[in-house]
Coordinates of N, CA, C and O in Angstrom, one line a residue:
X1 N 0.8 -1.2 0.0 CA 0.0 0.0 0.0 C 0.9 1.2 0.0 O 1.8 1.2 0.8
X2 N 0.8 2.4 -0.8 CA 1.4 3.2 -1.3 C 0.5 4.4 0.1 O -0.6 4.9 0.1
X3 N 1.5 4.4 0.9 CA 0.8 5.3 2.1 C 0.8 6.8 1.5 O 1.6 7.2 0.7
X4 N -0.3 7.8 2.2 CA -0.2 8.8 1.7 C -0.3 10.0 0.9 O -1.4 9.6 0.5
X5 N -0.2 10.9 0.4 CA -0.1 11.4 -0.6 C 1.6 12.1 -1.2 O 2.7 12.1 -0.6
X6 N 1.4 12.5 -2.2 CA 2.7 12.6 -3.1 C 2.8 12.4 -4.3 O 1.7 12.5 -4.9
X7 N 3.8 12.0 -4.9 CA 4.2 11.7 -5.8 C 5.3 10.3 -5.9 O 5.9 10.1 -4.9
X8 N 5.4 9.3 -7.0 CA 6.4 8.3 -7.3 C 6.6 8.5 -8.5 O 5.8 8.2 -9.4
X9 N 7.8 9.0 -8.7 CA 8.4 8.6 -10.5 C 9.3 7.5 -10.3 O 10.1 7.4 -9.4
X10 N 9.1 6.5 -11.8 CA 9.2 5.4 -12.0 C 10.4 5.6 -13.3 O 9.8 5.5 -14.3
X11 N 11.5 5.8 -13.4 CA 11.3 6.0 -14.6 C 12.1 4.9 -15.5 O 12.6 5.3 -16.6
X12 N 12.1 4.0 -15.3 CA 12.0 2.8 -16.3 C 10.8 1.9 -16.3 O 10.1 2.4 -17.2
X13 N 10.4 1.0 -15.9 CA 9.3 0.3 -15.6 C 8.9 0.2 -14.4 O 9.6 0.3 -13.4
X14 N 7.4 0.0 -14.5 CA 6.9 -0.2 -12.8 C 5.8 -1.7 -13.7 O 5.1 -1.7 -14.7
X15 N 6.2 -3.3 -12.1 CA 5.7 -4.1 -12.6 C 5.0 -4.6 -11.4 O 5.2 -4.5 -10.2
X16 N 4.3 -5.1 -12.2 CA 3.6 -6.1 -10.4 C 3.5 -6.9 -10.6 O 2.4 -7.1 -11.3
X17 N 4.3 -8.0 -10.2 CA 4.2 -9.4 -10.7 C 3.0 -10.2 -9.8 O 2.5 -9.8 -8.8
X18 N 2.7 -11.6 -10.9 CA 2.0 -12.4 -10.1 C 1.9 -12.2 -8.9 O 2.7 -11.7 -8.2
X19 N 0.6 -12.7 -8.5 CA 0.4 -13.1 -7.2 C 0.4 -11.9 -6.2 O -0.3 -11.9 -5.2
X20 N 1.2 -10.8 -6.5 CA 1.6 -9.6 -6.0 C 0.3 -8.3 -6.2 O -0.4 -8.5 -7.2
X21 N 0.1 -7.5 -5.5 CA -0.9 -6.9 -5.4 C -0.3 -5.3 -5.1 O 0.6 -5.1 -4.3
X22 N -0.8 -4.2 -5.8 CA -0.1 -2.8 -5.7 C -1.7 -2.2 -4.8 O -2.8 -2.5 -5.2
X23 N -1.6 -1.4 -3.7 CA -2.7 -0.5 -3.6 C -2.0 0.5 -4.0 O -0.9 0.5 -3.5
X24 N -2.3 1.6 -4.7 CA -2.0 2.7 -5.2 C -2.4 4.0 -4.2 O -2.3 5.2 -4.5
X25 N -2.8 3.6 -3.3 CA -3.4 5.0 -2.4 C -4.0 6.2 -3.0 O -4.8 6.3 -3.8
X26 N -3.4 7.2 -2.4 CA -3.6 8.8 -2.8 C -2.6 9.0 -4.0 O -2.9 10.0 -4.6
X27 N -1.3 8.3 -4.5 CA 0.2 9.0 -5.0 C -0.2 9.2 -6.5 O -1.1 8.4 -6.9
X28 N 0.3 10.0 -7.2 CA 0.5 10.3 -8.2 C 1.8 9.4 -9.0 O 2.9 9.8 -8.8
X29 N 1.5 8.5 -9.7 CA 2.4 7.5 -10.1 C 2.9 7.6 -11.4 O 2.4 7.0 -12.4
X30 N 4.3 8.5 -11.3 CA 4.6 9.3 -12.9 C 5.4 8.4 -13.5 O 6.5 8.2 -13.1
X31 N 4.8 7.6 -14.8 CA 5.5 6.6 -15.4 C 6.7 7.1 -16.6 O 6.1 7.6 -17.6
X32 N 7.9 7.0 -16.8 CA 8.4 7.8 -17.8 C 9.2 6.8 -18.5 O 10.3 7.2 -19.1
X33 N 8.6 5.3 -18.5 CA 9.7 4.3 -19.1 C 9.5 5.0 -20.6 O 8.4 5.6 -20.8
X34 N 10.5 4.7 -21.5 CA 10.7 4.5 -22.8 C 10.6 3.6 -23.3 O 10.4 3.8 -24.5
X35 N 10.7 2.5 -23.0 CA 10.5 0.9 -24.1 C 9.4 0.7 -24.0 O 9.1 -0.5 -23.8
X36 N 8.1 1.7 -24.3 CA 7.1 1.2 -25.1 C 5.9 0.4 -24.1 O 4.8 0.1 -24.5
X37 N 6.4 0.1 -22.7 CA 5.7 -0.6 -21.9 C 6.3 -0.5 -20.5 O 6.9 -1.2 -19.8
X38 N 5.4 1.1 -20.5 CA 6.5 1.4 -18.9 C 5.5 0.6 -17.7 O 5.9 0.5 -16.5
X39 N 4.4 0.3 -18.0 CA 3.9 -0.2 -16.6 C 2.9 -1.5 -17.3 O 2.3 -1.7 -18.3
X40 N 3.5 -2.6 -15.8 CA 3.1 -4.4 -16.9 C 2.5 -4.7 -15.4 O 3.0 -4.4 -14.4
X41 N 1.0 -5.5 -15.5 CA 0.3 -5.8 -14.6 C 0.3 -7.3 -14.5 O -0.8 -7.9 -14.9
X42 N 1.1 -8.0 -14.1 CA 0.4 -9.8 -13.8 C -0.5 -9.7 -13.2 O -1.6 -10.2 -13.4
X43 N 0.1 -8.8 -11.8 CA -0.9 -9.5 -10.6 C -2.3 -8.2 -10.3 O -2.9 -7.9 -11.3
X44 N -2.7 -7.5 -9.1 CA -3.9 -6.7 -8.7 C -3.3 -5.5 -8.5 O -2.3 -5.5 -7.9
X45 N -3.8 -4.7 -9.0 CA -3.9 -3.2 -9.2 C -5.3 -2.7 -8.5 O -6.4 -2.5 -9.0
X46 N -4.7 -2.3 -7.1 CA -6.4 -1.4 -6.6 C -5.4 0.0 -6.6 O -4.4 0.2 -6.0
X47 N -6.2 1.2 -7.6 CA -6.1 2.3 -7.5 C -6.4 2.8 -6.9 O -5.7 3.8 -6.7
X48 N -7.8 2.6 -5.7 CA -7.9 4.0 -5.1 C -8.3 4.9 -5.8 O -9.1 4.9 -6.7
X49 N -7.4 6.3 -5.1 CA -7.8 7.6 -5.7 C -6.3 8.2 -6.4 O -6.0 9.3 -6.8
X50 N -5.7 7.3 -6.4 CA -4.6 7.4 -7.0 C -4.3 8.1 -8.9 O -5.2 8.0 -9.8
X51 N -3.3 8.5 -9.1 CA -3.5 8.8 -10.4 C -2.3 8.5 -11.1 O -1.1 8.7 -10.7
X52 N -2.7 8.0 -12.2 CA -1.0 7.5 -13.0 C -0.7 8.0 -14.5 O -1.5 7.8 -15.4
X53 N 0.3 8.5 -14.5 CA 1.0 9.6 -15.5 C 1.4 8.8 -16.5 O 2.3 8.0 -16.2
X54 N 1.1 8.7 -17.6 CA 2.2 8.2 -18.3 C 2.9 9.4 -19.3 O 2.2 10.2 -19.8
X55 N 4.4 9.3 -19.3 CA 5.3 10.4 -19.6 C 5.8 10.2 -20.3 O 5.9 11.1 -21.1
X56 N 6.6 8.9 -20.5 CA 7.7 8.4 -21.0 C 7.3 9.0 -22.5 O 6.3 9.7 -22.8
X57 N 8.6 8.5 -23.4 CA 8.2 8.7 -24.9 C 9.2 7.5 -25.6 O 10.4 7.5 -25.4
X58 N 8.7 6.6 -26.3 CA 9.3 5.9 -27.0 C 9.6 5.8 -28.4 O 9.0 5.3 -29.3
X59 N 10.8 6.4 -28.5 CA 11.4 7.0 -29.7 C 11.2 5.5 -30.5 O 11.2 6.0 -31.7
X60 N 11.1 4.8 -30.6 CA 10.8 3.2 -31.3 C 9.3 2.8 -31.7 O 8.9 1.8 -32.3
X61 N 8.7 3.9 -31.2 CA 7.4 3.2 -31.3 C 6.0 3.9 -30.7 O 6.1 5.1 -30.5
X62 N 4.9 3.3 -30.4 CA 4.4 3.8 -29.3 C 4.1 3.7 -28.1 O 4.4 2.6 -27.8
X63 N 3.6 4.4 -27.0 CA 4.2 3.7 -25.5 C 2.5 3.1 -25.5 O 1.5 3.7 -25.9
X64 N 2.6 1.8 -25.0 CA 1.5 1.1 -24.4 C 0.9 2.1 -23.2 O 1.6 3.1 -22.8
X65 N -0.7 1.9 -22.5 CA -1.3 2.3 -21.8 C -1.9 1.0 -21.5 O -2.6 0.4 -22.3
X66 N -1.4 0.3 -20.2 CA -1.7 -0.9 -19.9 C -2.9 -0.8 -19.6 O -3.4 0.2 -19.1
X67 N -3.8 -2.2 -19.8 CA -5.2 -2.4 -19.8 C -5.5 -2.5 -18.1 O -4.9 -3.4 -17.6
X68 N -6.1 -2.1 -17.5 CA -6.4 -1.9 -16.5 C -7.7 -0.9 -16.4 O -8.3 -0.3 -17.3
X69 N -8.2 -0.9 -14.3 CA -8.9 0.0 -14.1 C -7.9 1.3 -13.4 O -6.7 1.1 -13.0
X70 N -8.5 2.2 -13.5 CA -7.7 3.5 -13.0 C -8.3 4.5 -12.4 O -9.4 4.9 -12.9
X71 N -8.1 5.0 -11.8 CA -8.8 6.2 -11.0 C -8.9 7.5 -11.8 O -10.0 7.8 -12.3
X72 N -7.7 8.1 -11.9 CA -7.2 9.4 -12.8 C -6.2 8.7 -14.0 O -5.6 7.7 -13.6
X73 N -6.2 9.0 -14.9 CA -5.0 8.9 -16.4 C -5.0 10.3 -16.7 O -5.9 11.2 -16.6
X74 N -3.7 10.3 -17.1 CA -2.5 11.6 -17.6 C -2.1 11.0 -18.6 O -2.5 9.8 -18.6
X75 N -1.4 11.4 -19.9 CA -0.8 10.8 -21.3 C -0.4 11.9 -21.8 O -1.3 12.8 -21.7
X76 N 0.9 12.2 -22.4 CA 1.9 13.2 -22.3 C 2.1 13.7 -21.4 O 1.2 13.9 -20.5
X77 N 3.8 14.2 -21.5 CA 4.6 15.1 -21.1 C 4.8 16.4 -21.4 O 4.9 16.4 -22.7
X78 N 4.8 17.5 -20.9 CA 5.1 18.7 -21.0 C 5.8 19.2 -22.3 O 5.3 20.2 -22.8
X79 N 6.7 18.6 -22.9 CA 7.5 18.4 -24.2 C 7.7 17.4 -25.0 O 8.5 17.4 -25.9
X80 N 6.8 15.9 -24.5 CA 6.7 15.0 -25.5 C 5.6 15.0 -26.8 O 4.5 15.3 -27.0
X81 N 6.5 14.5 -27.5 CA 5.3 14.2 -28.9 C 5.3 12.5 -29.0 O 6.2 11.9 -29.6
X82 N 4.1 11.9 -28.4 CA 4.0 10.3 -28.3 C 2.7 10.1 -28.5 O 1.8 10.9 -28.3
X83 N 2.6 8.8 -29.0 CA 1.3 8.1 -29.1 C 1.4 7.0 -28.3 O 2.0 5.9 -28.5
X84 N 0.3 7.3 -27.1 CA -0.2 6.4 -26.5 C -1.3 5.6 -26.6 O -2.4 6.0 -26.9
X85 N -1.0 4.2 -26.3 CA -2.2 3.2 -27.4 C -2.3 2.5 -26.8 O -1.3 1.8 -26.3
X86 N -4.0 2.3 -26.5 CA -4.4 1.7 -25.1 C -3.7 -0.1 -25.6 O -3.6 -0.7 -26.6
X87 N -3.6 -0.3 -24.8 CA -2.8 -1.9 -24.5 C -3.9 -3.3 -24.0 O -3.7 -4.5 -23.7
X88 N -5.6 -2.3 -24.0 CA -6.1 -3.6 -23.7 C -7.3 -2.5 -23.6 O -7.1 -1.4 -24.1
X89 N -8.5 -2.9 -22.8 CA -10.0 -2.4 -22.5 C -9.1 -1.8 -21.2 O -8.2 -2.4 -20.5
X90 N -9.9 -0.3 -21.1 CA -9.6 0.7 -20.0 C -11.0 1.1 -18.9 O -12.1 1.0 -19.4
X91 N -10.9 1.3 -18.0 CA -12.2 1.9 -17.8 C -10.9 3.2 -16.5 O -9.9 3.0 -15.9
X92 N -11.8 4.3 -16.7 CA -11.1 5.1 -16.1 C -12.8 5.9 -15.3 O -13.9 6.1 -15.9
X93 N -12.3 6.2 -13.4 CA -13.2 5.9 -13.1 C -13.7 7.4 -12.7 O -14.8 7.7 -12.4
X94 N -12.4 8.4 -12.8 CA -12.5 10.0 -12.6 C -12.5 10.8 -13.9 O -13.4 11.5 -14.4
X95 N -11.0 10.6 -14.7 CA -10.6 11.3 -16.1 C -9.4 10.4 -16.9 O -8.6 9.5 -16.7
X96 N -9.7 11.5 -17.9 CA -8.7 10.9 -18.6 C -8.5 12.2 -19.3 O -9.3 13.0 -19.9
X97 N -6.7 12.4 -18.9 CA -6.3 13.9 -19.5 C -5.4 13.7 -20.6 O -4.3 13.1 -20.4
X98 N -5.8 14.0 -21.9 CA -4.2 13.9 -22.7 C -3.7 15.4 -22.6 O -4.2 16.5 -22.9
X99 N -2.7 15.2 -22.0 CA -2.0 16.7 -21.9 C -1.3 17.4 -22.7 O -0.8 17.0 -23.8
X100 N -1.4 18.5 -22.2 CA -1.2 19.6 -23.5 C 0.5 19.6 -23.1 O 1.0 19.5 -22.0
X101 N 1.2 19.8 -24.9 CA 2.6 19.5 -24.9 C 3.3 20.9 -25.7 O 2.6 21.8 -26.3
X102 N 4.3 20.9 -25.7 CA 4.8 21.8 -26.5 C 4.9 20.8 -28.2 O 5.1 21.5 -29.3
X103 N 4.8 19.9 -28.3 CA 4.3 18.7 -29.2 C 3.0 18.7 -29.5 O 2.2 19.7 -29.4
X104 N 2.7 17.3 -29.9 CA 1.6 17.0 -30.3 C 1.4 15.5 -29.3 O 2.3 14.6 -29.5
X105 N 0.6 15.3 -28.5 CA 0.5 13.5 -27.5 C -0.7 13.2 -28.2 O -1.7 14.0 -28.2
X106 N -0.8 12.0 -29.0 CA -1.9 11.5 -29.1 C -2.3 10.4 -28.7 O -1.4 9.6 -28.7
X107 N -3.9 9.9 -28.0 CA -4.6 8.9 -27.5 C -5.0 7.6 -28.8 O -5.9 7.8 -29.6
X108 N -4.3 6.5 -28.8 CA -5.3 5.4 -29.9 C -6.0 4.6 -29.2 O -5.7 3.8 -28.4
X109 N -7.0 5.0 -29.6 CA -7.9 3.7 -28.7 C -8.0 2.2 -29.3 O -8.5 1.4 -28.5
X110 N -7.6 1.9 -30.2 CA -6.7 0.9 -31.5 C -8.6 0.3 -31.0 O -9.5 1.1 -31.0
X111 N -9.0 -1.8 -30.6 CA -9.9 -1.9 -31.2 C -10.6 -1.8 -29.9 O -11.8 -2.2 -29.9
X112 N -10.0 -1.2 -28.5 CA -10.4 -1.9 -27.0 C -11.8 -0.5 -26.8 O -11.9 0.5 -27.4
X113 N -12.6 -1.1 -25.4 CA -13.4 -0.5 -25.2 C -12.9 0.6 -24.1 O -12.3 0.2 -23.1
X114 N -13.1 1.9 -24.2 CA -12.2 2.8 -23.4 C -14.0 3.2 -22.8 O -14.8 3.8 -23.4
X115 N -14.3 2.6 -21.0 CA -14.7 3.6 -20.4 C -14.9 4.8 -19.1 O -14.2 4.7 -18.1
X116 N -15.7 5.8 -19.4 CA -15.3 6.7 -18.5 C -16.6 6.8 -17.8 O -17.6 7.3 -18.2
X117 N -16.3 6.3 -16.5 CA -17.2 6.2 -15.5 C -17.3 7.8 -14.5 O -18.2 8.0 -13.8
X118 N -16.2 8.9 -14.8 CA -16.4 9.4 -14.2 C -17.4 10.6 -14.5 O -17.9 10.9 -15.6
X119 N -17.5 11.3 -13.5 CA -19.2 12.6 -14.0 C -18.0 13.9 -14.2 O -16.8 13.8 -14.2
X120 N -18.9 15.1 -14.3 CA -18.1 16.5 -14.9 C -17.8 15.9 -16.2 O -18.3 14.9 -16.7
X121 N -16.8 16.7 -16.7 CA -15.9 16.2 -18.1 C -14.9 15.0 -17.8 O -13.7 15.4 -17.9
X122 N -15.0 13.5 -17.5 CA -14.5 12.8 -17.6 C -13.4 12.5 -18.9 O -12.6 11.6 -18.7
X123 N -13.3 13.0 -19.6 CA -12.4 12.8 -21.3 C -12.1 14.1 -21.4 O -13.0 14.9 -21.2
X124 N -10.7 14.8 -21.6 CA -10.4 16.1 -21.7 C -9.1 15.8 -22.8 O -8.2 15.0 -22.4
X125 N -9.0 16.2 -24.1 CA -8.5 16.3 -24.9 C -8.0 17.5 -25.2 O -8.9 18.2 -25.7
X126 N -6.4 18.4 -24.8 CA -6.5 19.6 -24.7 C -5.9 20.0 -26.3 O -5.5 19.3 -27.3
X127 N -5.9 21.1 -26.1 CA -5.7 21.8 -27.8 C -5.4 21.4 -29.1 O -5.8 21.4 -30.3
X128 N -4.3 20.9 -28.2 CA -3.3 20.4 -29.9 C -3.0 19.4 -29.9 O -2.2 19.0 -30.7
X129 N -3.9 18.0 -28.8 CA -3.4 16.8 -28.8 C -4.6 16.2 -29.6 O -5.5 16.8 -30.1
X130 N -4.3 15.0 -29.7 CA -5.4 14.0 -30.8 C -5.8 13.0 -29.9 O -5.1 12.6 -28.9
X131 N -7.1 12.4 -30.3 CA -7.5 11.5 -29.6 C -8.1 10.6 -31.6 O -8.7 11.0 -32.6
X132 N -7.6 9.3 -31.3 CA -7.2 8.5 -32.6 C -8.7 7.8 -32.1 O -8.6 7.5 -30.9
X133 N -9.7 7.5 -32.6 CA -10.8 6.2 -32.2 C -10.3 4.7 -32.7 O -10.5 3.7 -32.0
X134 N -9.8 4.9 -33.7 CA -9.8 3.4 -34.9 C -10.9 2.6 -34.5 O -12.0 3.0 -34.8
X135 N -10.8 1.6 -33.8 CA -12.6 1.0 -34.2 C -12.6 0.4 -32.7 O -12.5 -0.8 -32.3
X136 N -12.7 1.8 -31.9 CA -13.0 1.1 -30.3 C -14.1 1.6 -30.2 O -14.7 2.4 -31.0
X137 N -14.6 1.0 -28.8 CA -16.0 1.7 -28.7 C -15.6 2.5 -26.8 O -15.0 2.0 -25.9
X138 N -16.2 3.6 -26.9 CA -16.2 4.7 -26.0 C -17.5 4.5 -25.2 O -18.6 4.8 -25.7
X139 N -17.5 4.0 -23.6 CA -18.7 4.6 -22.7 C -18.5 5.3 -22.2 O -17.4 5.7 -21.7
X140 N -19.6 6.0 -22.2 CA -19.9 7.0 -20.7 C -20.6 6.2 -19.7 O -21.7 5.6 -20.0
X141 N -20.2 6.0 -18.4 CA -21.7 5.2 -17.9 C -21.4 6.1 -16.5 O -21.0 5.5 -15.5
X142 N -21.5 6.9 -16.4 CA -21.5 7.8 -14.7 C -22.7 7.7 -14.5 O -23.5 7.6 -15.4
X143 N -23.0 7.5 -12.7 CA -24.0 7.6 -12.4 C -25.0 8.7 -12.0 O -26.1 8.7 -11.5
X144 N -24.1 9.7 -12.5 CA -24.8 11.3 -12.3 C -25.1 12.1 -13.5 O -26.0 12.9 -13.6
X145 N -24.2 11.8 -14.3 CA -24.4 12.1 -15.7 C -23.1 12.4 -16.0 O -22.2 11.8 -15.4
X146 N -22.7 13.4 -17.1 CA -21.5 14.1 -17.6 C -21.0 14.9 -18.8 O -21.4 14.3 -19.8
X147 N -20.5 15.5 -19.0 CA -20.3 16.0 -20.4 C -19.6 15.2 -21.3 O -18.5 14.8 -20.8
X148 N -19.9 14.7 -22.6 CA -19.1 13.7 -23.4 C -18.5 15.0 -24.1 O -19.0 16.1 -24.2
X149 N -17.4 14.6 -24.6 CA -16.0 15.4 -24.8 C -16.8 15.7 -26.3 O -17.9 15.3 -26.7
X150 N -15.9 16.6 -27.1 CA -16.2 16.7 -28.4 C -14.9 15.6 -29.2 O -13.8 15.4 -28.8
X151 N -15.6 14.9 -30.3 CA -14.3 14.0 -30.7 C -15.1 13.7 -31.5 O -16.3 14.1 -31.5
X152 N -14.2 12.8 -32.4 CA -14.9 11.8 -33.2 C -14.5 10.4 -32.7 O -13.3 10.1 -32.9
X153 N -15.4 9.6 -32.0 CA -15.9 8.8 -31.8 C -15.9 7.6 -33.2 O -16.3 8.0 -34.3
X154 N -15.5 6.1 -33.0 CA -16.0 5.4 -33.7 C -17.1 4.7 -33.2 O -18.0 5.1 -33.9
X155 N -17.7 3.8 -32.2 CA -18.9 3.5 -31.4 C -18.9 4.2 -30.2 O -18.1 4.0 -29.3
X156 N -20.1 5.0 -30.2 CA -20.3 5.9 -28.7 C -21.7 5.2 -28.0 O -22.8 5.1 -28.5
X157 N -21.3 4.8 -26.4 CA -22.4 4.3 -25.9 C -22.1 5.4 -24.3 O -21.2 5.6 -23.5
X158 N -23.9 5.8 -24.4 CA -24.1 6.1 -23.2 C -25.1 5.7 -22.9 O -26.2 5.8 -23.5
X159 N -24.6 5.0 -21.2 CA -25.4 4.4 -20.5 C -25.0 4.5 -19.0 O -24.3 3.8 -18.4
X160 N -25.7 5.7 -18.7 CA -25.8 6.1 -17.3 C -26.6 5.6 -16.4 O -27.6 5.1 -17.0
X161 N -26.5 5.4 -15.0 CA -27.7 5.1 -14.6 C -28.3 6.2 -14.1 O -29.4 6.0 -13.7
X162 N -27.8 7.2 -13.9 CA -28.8 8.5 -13.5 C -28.2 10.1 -14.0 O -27.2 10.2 -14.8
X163 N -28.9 11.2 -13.5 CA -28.1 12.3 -14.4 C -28.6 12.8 -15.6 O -29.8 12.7 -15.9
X164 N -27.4 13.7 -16.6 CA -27.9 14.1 -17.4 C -26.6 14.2 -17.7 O -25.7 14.5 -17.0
X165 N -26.6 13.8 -19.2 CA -25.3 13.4 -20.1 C -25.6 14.8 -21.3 O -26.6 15.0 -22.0
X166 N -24.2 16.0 -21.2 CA -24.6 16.8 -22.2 C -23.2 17.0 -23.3 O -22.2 16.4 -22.9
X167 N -23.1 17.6 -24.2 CA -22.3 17.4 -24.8 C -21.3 19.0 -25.0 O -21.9 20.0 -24.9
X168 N -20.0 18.9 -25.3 CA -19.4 19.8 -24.9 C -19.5 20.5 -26.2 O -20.0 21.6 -26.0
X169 N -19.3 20.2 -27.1 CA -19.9 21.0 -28.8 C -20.4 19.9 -29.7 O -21.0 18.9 -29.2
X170 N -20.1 19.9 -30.6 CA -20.3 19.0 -31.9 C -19.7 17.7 -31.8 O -18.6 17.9 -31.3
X171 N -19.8 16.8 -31.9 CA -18.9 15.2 -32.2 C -19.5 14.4 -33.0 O -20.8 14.5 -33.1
X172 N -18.8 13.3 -34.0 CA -19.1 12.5 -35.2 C -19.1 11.0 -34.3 O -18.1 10.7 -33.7
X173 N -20.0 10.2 -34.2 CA -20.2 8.6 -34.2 C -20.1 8.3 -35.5 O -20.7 8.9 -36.5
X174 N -19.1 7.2 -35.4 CA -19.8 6.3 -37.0 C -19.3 4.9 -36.4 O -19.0 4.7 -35.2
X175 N -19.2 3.9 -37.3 CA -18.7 2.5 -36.9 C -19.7 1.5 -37.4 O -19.5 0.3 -37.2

């Protein structure tokens, strides 16, 4: 159990092997491996309220965004230009920030289902970054409702159980 609050940079890999179990507490968990797969999950991942950064940039490739649940997600660095590409089905249970770079960071959602359980603006895509769909499908399911981001979307499903789901400007579904 990661007591606390703070911060942990990681900056080659962070793993959790079998059998092994991470509580992530309160920390802010800044991942900055470069080989494409800075964080590998065998074993249990309880987030908490924890939030994990992915930073790194892998000049080889793109950096994985391991398939997991997560409390908060970050994706870019301050001056990276990377494409991060989810590594499996996501569900994120507060946000998901791609951050604004002196670059360009972009999100591929490649074919996995990326959802966002949390209410407010759960999905924040800032200026100059990209969020890629290719043929994933995107929930909303908050139980208060939320704003769905503007994007293009390849399958958009909203299914809240309560609330009011509104939309931040224009966005394209197709699939």
């Amino acid at each position: 159990t990661a007591a606390g609050s703070g911060s942990i940079t990681v900056q080659n890999d962070l793993t959790i092997a079998a059998n092994q179990g991470l509580d992530a507490g309160e920390k802010i968990w800044l991942l900055q491996g470069s080989d494409g797969t800075p964080f590998a999950i065998s074993g249990t991942l309880t987030p908490n309220t924890a939030t994990f950064w992915y930073a790194g940039s892998n000049g080889a490739g793109n950096t994985a965004v391991t398939a997991s649940t997560y409390q908060a997600l970050i994706l870019g660095g301050a001056a990276t230009t990377e494409t991060y590409a989810a590594g499996g089905n996501l569900t994120v249970n507060e946000g998901l920030v791609i951050l604004s770079s002196s670059g360009t960071n972009t999100f591929d959602a490649g074919s996995h289902t990326i959802t966002f359980a949390g209410s407010g603006t759960p999905f924040i895509v800032s200026a100059t970054e990209v969020f890629t769909p290719s043929t994933s499908t995107v929930k909303y399911t908050s139980t208060s409702g939320a704003t769905v981001t503007a994007a293009t979307y390849n399958d958009l499903t909203i299914d809240g159980s309560g609330g009011t789901f509104d939309t931040e400007a224009s966005f394209t579904a197709g699939g």
